[in-house]
mmCIF file of C-alpha atoms in Angstrom:
data_model
loop_
_atom_site.group_PDB
_atom_site.id
_atom_site.type_symbol
_atom_site.label_atom_id
_atom_site.label_comp_id
_atom_site.label_asym_id
_atom_site.label_seq_id
_atom_site.Cartn_x
_atom_site.Cartn_y
_atom_site.Cartn_z
ATOM 1 C CA MET A 10 19.529 -3.922 10.454
ATOM 2 C CA LYS A 11 16.362 -1.940 10.993
ATOM 3 C CA ALA A 12 14.317 -0.047 8.421
ATOM 4 C CA ASN A 13 11.166 2.011 8.310
ATOM 5 C CA PHE A 14 8.474 0.963 5.880
ATOM 6 C CA SER A 15 8.992 4.189 3.953
ATOM 7 C CA SER A 16 12.643 3.299 3.267
ATOM 8 C CA LEU A 17 12.013 -0.334 2.321
ATOM 9 C CA PHE A 18 11.610 0.375 -1.381
ATOM 10 C CA LYS A 19 15.131 1.804 -1.572
ATOM 11 C CA THR A 20 16.726 -0.927 0.528
ATOM 12 C CA PRO A 21 19.016 -3.519 -1.148
ATOM 13 C CA ILE A 22 17.118 -6.523 0.180
ATOM 14 C CA GLU A 23 19.425 -9.049 -1.503
ATOM 15 C CA LYS A 24 21.841 -8.460 1.396
ATOM 16 C CA TYR A 25 19.523 -10.146 3.875
ATOM 17 C CA ARG A 26 18.460 -13.696 4.597
ATOM 18 C CA TYR A 27 15.976 -12.971 7.381
ATOM 19 C CA PHE A 28 13.202 -10.389 7.356
ATOM 20 C CA PHE A 29 11.263 -9.677 10.525
ATOM 21 C CA ILE A 30 7.995 -7.735 10.388
ATOM 22 C CA TYR A 31 6.346 -6.474 13.550
ATOM 23 C CA GLY A 32 3.662 -3.931 14.373
ATOM 24 C CA ASN A 33 -0.102 -3.563 14.437
ATOM 25 C CA ASP A 34 -1.204 -2.868 10.850
ATOM 26 C CA LEU A 35 -1.931 -6.133 9.037
ATOM 27 C CA THR A 36 -2.361 -4.369 5.706
ATOM 28 C CA VAL A 37 1.189 -3.041 5.968
ATOM 29 C CA PHE A 38 2.309 -6.592 6.825
ATOM 30 C CA ASP A 39 0.777 -7.685 3.511
ATOM 31 C CA ARG A 40 2.344 -4.769 1.647
ATOM 32 C CA ILE A 41 5.810 -5.672 2.901
ATOM 33 C CA ILE A 42 5.366 -9.381 2.165
ATOM 34 C CA LEU A 43 4.104 -8.690 -1.358
ATOM 35 C CA PHE A 44 7.059 -6.397 -2.031
ATOM 36 C CA LEU A 45 9.571 -8.980 -0.808
ATOM 37 C CA ALA A 46 7.978 -11.802 -2.809
ATOM 38 C CA ARG A 47 7.892 -9.784 -6.028
ATOM 39 C CA LYS A 48 11.329 -8.291 -5.526
ATOM 40 C CA THR A 49 12.877 -11.726 -5.058
ATOM 41 C CA SER A 50 10.751 -13.222 -7.874
ATOM 42 C CA SER A 51 9.759 -16.007 -5.509
ATOM 43 C CA SER A 52 6.505 -17.648 -4.533
ATOM 44 C CA LEU A 53 5.871 -17.921 -0.820
ATOM 45 C CA ASP A 54 6.187 -21.246 0.950
ATOM 46 C CA ILE A 55 4.146 -20.896 4.140
ATOM 47 C CA LYS A 56 5.483 -22.673 7.220
ATOM 48 C CA THR A 57 4.701 -22.677 10.923
ATOM 49 C CA GLU A 58 7.166 -22.011 13.690
ATOM 50 C CA LYS A 59 6.594 -25.550 14.937
ATOM 51 C CA GLU A 60 7.695 -26.992 11.589
ATOM 52 C CA LEU A 61 10.912 -25.000 11.768
ATOM 53 C CA LEU A 62 11.620 -25.925 15.376
ATOM 54 C CA THR A 63 11.035 -29.636 14.759
ATOM 55 C CA HIS A 64 12.546 -29.704 11.254
ATOM 56 C CA SER A 65 9.298 -31.255 10.008
ATOM 57 C CA PHE A 66 9.195 -29.584 6.602
ATOM 58 C CA SER A 67 6.856 -31.454 4.282
ATOM 59 C CA GLN A 68 8.313 -32.884 1.100
ATOM 60 C CA PRO A 69 7.562 -30.872 -2.049
ATOM 61 C CA SER A 70 4.862 -32.139 -4.385
ATOM 62 C CA LEU A 71 5.948 -34.029 -7.490
ATOM 63 C CA PHE A 72 4.257 -31.272 -9.487
ATOM 64 C CA GLU A 73 6.329 -28.509 -7.891
ATOM 65 C CA THR A 74 9.556 -27.185 -9.363
ATOM 66 C CA PRO A 75 12.137 -26.695 -6.593
ATOM 67 C CA GLN A 76 13.295 -23.102 -6.201
ATOM 68 C CA ASP A 77 16.979 -22.219 -6.123
ATOM 69 C CA ASN A 78 16.427 -19.891 -3.186
ATOM 70 C CA PRO A 79 13.013 -20.600 -1.627
ATOM 71 C CA LEU A 80 11.185 -17.858 0.242
ATOM 72 C CA TYR A 81 9.494 -18.989 3.450
ATOM 73 C CA LEU A 82 6.824 -17.086 5.365
ATOM 74 C CA VAL A 83 6.543 -17.943 9.055
ATOM 75 C CA SER A 84 3.864 -15.988 10.910
ATOM 76 C CA ASN A 85 3.488 -15.245 14.612
ATOM 77 C CA VAL A 86 6.942 -16.396 15.669
ATOM 78 C CA THR A 87 8.135 -16.324 19.274
ATOM 79 C CA ASP A 88 11.538 -15.919 20.894
ATOM 80 C CA LYS A 89 12.063 -19.675 20.451
ATOM 81 C CA ILE A 90 12.937 -19.158 16.800
ATOM 82 C CA LEU A 91 16.106 -17.253 17.696
ATOM 83 C CA THR A 92 17.925 -20.351 18.950
ATOM 84 C CA HIS A 93 17.147 -22.268 15.756
ATOM 85 C CA LEU A 94 18.178 -19.797 13.059
ATOM 86 C CA ASP A 95 21.533 -21.496 12.467
ATOM 87 C CA GLN A 96 19.777 -24.828 11.935
ATOM 88 C CA LEU A 97 17.378 -23.677 9.230
ATOM 89 C CA GLU A 98 17.698 -25.085 5.738
ATOM 90 C CA GLU A 99 18.734 -22.977 2.768
ATOM 91 C CA GLY A 100 16.447 -20.169 1.740
ATOM 92 C CA THR A 101 15.189 -16.740 2.695
ATOM 93 C CA PHE A 102 12.798 -16.335 5.609
ATOM 94 C CA ILE A 103 10.122 -13.777 6.415
ATOM 95 C CA PHE A 104 9.128 -13.879 10.080
ATOM 96 C CA THR A 105 6.203 -11.896 11.463
ATOM 97 C CA SER A 106 4.895 -11.041 14.904
ATOM 98 C CA GLU A 107 1.917 -8.883 15.796
ATOM 99 C CA LYS A 108 2.905 -8.950 19.472
ATOM 100 C CA ALA A 109 6.544 -7.876 19.237
ATOM 101 C CA ARG A 110 7.352 -4.258 20.011
ATOM 102 C CA ALA A 111 10.415 -2.082 19.582
ATOM 103 C CA GLN A 112 12.208 -3.283 22.737
ATOM 104 C CA SER A 113 11.373 -6.982 22.429
ATOM 105 C CA LYS A 114 14.041 -9.659 22.109
ATOM 106 C CA LEU A 115 12.963 -10.470 18.552
ATOM 107 C CA VAL A 116 13.251 -6.881 17.345
ATOM 108 C CA THR A 117 16.559 -6.410 19.139
ATOM 109 C CA HIS A 118 18.058 -9.536 17.579
ATOM 110 C CA PHE A 119 16.945 -8.947 13.992
ATOM 111 C CA SER A 120 17.849 -5.251 14.178
ATOM 112 C CA ALA A 121 21.399 -6.073 15.267
ATOM 113 C CA SER A 122 22.073 -8.907 12.826
ATOM 114 C CA PRO A 123 23.898 -7.970 9.590
ATOM 115 C CA VAL A 124 21.965 -10.637 7.652
ATOM 116 C CA SER A 125 18.560 -9.585 8.971
ATOM 117 C CA LEU A 126 16.213 -6.683 8.380
ATOM 118 C CA ALA A 127 13.604 -5.710 10.974
ATOM 119 C CA MET A 128 10.672 -3.620 9.741
ATOM 120 C CA ALA A 129 7.896 -1.936 11.698
ATOM 121 C CA ALA A 130 4.418 -2.317 10.188
ATOM 122 C CA TYR A 131 2.371 0.647 11.307
ATOM 123 C CA ALA A 132 -0.272 2.577 9.380
ATOM 124 C CA SER A 133 1.216 4.244 6.318
ATOM 125 C CA PRO A 134 -0.343 5.875 3.264
ATOM 126 C CA LEU A 135 0.700 4.767 -0.197
ATOM 127 C CA MET A 136 4.090 6.142 -1.220
ATOM 128 C CA THR A 137 5.279 7.126 -4.672
ATOM 129 C CA ALA A 138 8.027 4.481 -4.712
ATOM 130 C CA GLU A 139 5.535 1.815 -3.673
ATOM 131 C CA PHE A 140 3.056 2.914 -6.345
ATOM 132 C CA GLU A 141 5.718 2.755 -9.059
ATOM 133 C CA PHE A 142 6.805 -0.681 -7.880
ATOM 134 C CA LEU A 143 3.255 -2.047 -7.934
ATOM 135 C CA ALA A 144 2.557 -0.519 -11.341
ATOM 136 C CA GLY A 145 5.512 -2.447 -12.725
ATOM 137 C CA ASP A 146 5.443 -2.644 -16.519
ATOM 138 C CA LEU A 147 1.954 -1.190 -16.917
ATOM 139 C CA ASN A 148 1.976 1.444 -19.630
ATOM 140 C CA LEU A 149 0.189 4.238 -17.776
ATOM 141 C CA ALA A 150 -0.025 7.819 -18.954
ATOM 142 C CA ILE A 151 1.403 10.270 -16.428
ATOM 143 C CA PRO A 152 -1.965 12.023 -15.847
ATOM 144 C CA PHE A 153 -3.619 8.627 -15.301
ATOM 145 C CA LYS A 154 -0.915 7.682 -12.793
ATOM 146 C CA GLY A 155 -1.578 10.861 -10.872
ATOM 147 C CA LEU A 156 -5.307 10.180 -10.726
ATOM 148 C CA LEU A 157 -4.775 6.588 -9.591
ATOM 149 C CA PHE A 158 -2.318 7.624 -6.896
ATOM 150 C CA LYS A 159 -4.703 10.239 -5.542
ATOM 151 C CA ALA A 160 -7.724 7.910 -5.664
ATOM 152 C CA TYR A 161 -6.018 5.004 -3.879
ATOM 153 C CA GLN A 162 -3.503 6.680 -1.588
ATOM 154 C CA ASN A 163 -5.348 5.268 1.413
ATOM 155 C CA ASP A 164 -6.784 2.174 -0.274
ATOM 156 C CA TYR A 165 -4.000 -0.304 -0.982
ATOM 157 C CA MET A 166 -6.266 -3.242 -1.827
ATOM 158 C CA GLY A 167 -8.317 -0.999 -4.085
ATOM 159 C CA LEU A 168 -5.160 -0.051 -5.984
ATOM 160 C CA LEU A 169 -4.201 -3.700 -6.494
ATOM 161 C CA ALA A 170 -7.690 -4.386 -7.813
ATOM 162 C CA ALA A 171 -7.463 -1.385 -10.153
ATOM 163 C CA PHE A 172 -4.130 -2.593 -11.527
ATOM 164 C CA GLU A 173 -5.613 -6.049 -12.148
ATOM 165 C CA LYS A 174 -8.486 -4.470 -14.061
ATOM 166 C CA ILE A 175 -6.037 -2.418 -16.121
ATOM 167 C CA LYS A 176 -4.029 -5.556 -16.970
ATOM 168 C CA LEU A 177 -7.201 -7.204 -18.205
ATOM 169 C CA TYR A 178 -8.380 -4.127 -20.088
ATOM 170 C CA GLY A 179 -5.114 -3.201 -21.800
ATOM 171 C CA ASP A 180 -4.299 0.366 -22.849
ATOM 172 C CA VAL A 181 -6.773 2.673 -21.122
ATOM 173 C CA PRO A 182 -7.996 5.686 -23.119
ATOM 174 C CA GLU A 183 -8.551 8.941 -21.269
ATOM 175 C CA SER A 184 -12.297 8.585 -21.738
ATOM 176 C CA ALA A 185 -12.218 5.408 -19.598
ATOM 177 C CA TYR A 186 -10.072 6.724 -16.714
ATOM 178 C CA ALA A 187 -13.046 7.274 -14.421
ATOM 179 C CA SER A 188 -14.082 3.609 -14.469
ATOM 180 C CA PHE A 189 -10.769 2.656 -12.826
ATOM 181 C CA LEU A 190 -10.858 5.271 -10.082
ATOM 182 C CA GLU A 191 -13.558 3.685 -7.928
ATOM 183 C CA SER A 192 -12.490 0.842 -5.701
ATOM 184 C CA SER A 193 -13.828 -2.566 -6.686
ATOM 185 C CA THR A 194 -12.522 -6.108 -6.864
ATOM 186 C CA PRO A 195 -12.581 -7.580 -10.367
ATOM 187 C CA SER A 196 -13.138 -11.096 -9.118
ATOM 188 C CA ASP A 197 -16.231 -9.954 -7.221
ATOM 189 C CA ASP A 198 -17.539 -8.022 -10.216
ATOM 190 C CA LEU A 199 -17.081 -10.859 -12.693
ATOM 191 C CA GLN A 200 -17.282 -14.074 -10.700
ATOM 192 C CA ALA A 201 -21.027 -14.268 -11.387
ATOM 193 C CA LEU A 202 -20.037 -14.906 -15.003
ATOM 194 C CA ILE A 203 -16.692 -16.678 -14.616
ATOM 195 C CA HIS A 204 -17.843 -19.323 -12.140
ATOM 196 C CA PRO A 205 -20.718 -20.629 -14.318
ATOM 197 C CA PHE A 206 -18.322 -20.861 -17.268
ATOM 198 C CA LEU A 207 -15.881 -22.892 -15.215
ATOM 199 C CA LEU A 208 -18.709 -25.170 -14.081
ATOM 200 C CA LYS A 209 -20.420 -25.336 -17.511
ATOM 201 C CA ASN A 210 -23.675 -24.101 -16.004
ATOM 202 C CA LEU A 211 -25.500 -23.067 -19.182
ATOM 203 C CA LYS A 212 -28.568 -21.582 -17.515
ATOM 204 C CA THR A 213 -26.567 -19.331 -15.201
ATOM 205 C CA ILE A 214 -24.207 -18.350 -18.025
ATOM 206 C CA SER A 215 -27.160 -17.190 -20.098
ATOM 207 C CA THR A 216 -28.513 -15.129 -17.206
ATOM 208 C CA SER A 217 -25.108 -13.630 -16.396
ATOM 209 C CA LEU A 218 -24.382 -12.655 -19.991
ATOM 210 C CA ALA A 219 -27.481 -10.478 -19.900
ATOM 211 C CA THR A 220 -25.847 -8.320 -17.210
ATOM 212 C CA ILE A 221 -22.713 -7.463 -19.211
ATOM 213 C CA SER A 222 -22.191 -3.854 -20.211
ATOM 214 C CA ALA A 223 -21.125 -3.104 -23.784
ATOM 215 C CA THR A 224 -18.129 -1.206 -22.381
ATOM 216 C CA ASP A 225 -16.847 -4.295 -20.548
ATOM 217 C CA LEU A 226 -16.506 -6.760 -23.422
ATOM 218 C CA ILE A 227 -12.702 -6.820 -23.457
ATOM 219 C CA LEU A 228 -12.572 -6.989 -19.663
ATOM 220 C CA VAL A 229 -14.961 -9.958 -19.654
ATOM 221 C CA LEU A 230 -13.036 -11.828 -22.339
ATOM 222 C CA ARG A 231 -9.697 -11.280 -20.634
ATOM 223 C CA SER A 232 -11.112 -12.319 -17.270
ATOM 224 C CA LEU A 233 -12.322 -15.550 -18.842
ATOM 225 C CA GLN A 234 -8.950 -16.025 -20.516
ATOM 226 C CA ARG A 235 -7.127 -15.607 -17.227
ATOM 227 C CA SER A 236 -9.479 -17.968 -15.398
ATOM 228 C CA PHE A 237 -9.119 -20.701 -18.002
ATOM 229 C CA GLN A 238 -5.363 -20.219 -18.179
ATOM 230 C CA THR A 239 -5.371 -20.886 -14.443
ATOM 231 C CA LEU A 240 -7.542 -23.966 -14.960
ATOM 232 C CA HIS A 241 -5.122 -25.143 -17.656
ATOM 233 C CA GLU A 242 -2.265 -24.699 -15.178
ATOM 234 C CA LEU A 243 -4.155 -26.841 -12.664
ATOM 235 C CA MET A 244 -4.837 -29.755 -15.026
ATOM 236 C CA PRO A 245 -1.886 -31.869 -13.758
ATOM 237 C CA TYR A 246 -3.800 -31.969 -10.457
ATOM 238 C CA LYS A 247 -7.003 -33.256 -12.079
ATOM 239 C CA ASN A 248 -6.854 -36.516 -10.148
ATOM 240 C CA LYS A 249 -5.182 -35.031 -7.053
ATOM 241 C CA PRO A 250 -6.902 -31.687 -6.350
ATOM 242 C CA ASP A 251 -5.939 -31.818 -2.673
ATOM 243 C CA ALA A 252 -2.274 -31.450 -3.677
ATOM 244 C CA ILE A 253 -2.778 -27.998 -5.212
ATOM 245 C CA THR A 254 -0.694 -25.240 -3.611
ATOM 246 C CA TRP A 255 -3.183 -22.452 -4.236
ATOM 247 C CA MET A 256 -1.206 -19.449 -3.051
ATOM 248 C CA LYS A 257 1.717 -20.304 -5.331
ATOM 249 C CA LEU A 258 -0.381 -19.757 -8.430
ATOM 250 C CA THR A 259 -0.013 -16.482 -10.323
ATOM 251 C CA PRO A 260 -2.284 -14.829 -9.496
ATOM 252 C CA PRO A 261 -3.167 -16.878 -6.386
ATOM 253 C CA ILE A 262 -6.639 -18.390 -6.052
ATOM 254 C CA PHE A 263 -8.216 -17.321 -2.804
ATOM 255 C CA PHE A 264 -10.080 -19.587 -0.432
ATOM 256 C CA LYS A 265 -13.630 -18.815 -1.557
ATOM 257 C CA ASP A 266 -12.824 -19.618 -5.219
ATOM 258 C CA GLN A 267 -10.830 -22.804 -4.655
ATOM 259 C CA PRO A 268 -13.843 -25.192 -4.594
ATOM 260 C CA ILE A 269 -14.975 -23.764 -7.953
ATOM 261 C CA TYR A 270 -11.673 -24.612 -9.618
ATOM 262 C CA GLN A 271 -11.551 -28.028 -7.979
ATOM 263 C CA ALA A 272 -15.012 -28.798 -9.356
ATOM 264 C CA ALA A 273 -14.064 -27.408 -12.776
ATOM 265 C CA LEU A 274 -11.161 -29.852 -13.062
ATOM 266 C CA SER A 275 -13.626 -32.718 -13.336
ATOM 267 C CA LYS A 276 -15.711 -30.956 -15.995
ATOM 268 C CA TRP A 277 -13.040 -29.933 -18.494
ATOM 269 C CA SER A 278 -10.426 -31.746 -20.539
ATOM 270 C CA ILE A 279 -7.188 -30.055 -21.492
ATOM 271 C CA GLU A 280 -8.249 -30.149 -25.158
ATOM 272 C CA GLN A 281 -11.508 -28.361 -24.350
ATOM 273 C CA ILE A 282 -9.664 -25.686 -22.380
ATOM 274 C CA LYS A 283 -7.220 -25.058 -25.223
ATOM 275 C CA ALA A 284 -10.078 -24.809 -27.719
ATOM 276 C CA LEU A 285 -11.938 -22.315 -25.526
ATOM 277 C CA LEU A 286 -8.830 -20.189 -24.990
ATOM 278 C CA GLU A 287 -8.325 -20.008 -28.753
ATOM 279 C CA SER A 288 -11.967 -19.005 -29.181
ATOM 280 C CA LEU A 289 -11.663 -16.278 -26.553
ATOM 281 C CA LEU A 290 -8.659 -14.799 -28.356
ATOM 282 C CA GLN A 291 -10.556 -14.862 -31.651
ATOM 283 C CA LEU A 292 -13.538 -13.154 -30.048
ATOM 284 C CA GLU A 293 -11.330 -10.452 -28.563
ATOM 285 C CA TYR A 294 -9.959 -9.768 -32.041
ATOM 286 C CA LYS A 295 -13.495 -9.474 -33.402
ATOM 287 C CA VAL A 296 -14.543 -7.101 -30.629
ATOM 288 C CA LYS A 297 -11.503 -4.903 -31.257
ATOM 289 C CA TYR A 298 -11.362 -4.887 -35.027
ATOM 290 C CA GLU A 299 -14.708 -6.115 -36.359
ATOM 291 C CA ARG A 300 -16.981 -4.303 -33.908
ATOM 292 C CA LEU A 301 -18.577 -7.465 -32.592
ATOM 293 C CA SER A 302 -21.641 -6.356 -30.629
ATOM 294 C CA LEU A 303 -22.667 -7.372 -27.133
ATOM 295 C CA SER A 304 -25.497 -9.583 -28.386
ATOM 296 C CA GLN A 305 -23.224 -11.207 -30.970
ATOM 297 C CA LEU A 306 -20.553 -11.855 -28.360
ATOM 298 C CA SER A 307 -23.101 -13.407 -26.007
ATOM 299 C CA GLN A 308 -24.302 -15.718 -28.770
ATOM 300 C CA GLU A 309 -20.748 -16.722 -29.665
ATOM 301 C CA LEU A 310 -19.855 -17.438 -26.047
ATOM 302 C CA MET A 311 -22.936 -19.616 -25.636
ATOM 303 C CA LYS A 312 -22.033 -21.542 -28.795
ATOM 304 C CA ARG A 313 -18.514 -22.178 -27.478
ATOM 305 C CA ILE A 314 -19.620 -23.368 -24.073
ATOM 306 C CA MET A 315 -22.387 -25.559 -25.526
ATOM 307 C CA LYS A 316 -19.857 -27.154 -27.849
ATOM 308 C CA SER A 317 -17.702 -28.075 -24.855
ATOM 309 C CA THR A 318 -20.650 -29.806 -23.179
ATOM 310 C CA ALA A 319 -21.613 -31.869 -26.210
#
């Protein structure tokens, strides 16, 4: 079967085992892949065409939980893959090709197959159905939704970043709408604080705390919570950091941040992480209900991190 990107969000994808994405807009490639991964509730297992052709799939890590119906992403496939489809192991496959065009053998095959869906990835503005899908369970007021849609209609990555900020912030009052309507990446905004915490760098933590705005206290605390929850999730790899499958984490840890988390594994014990997470929750409560000030929060955070280094 063949589908336009605009119709993807109304397509019953459970009917298909193979998805083929072709075209020239890599952002739309990512948008389709993200939709398929979330819709199937699966984490991506990235393979190469060579691995499929030679049946040289690596064995799963002892720390991984096997999926009932794994989702494989195989980029930049060639016509060679067509003769091996019947030999592939169980699972669902996403194939991509930036070179394939409408009349190519790959597009023709996947368009004609009843168990395949071919999708063209060309420039496309954000659509209402896509916005609603990405928003998921976020409790957004209708006026706020309209403002977000208008602000990010041509900025997909900016919208994802805005949604991440909203998840960290919680319920957004109307007075705070404007702060979510300018594109920024939360990890870039806050990594100057998060990274020193992960690495127990007291001097840099002290300097970074001085840059926090009083309006960002909840956002900072929840960013720290999320980062240390991720570190807690990584603790089984403490002695085998090279075995970490980074892109399977939720949310995934991108390349530039991976060395930070690897280094943090050697600096924290699981007991210390649990204690800090409890402290962060307590501090959030105090900010919300006891009007803990910025200076008080900074002092409390320094006390917590110093305790973990003792």
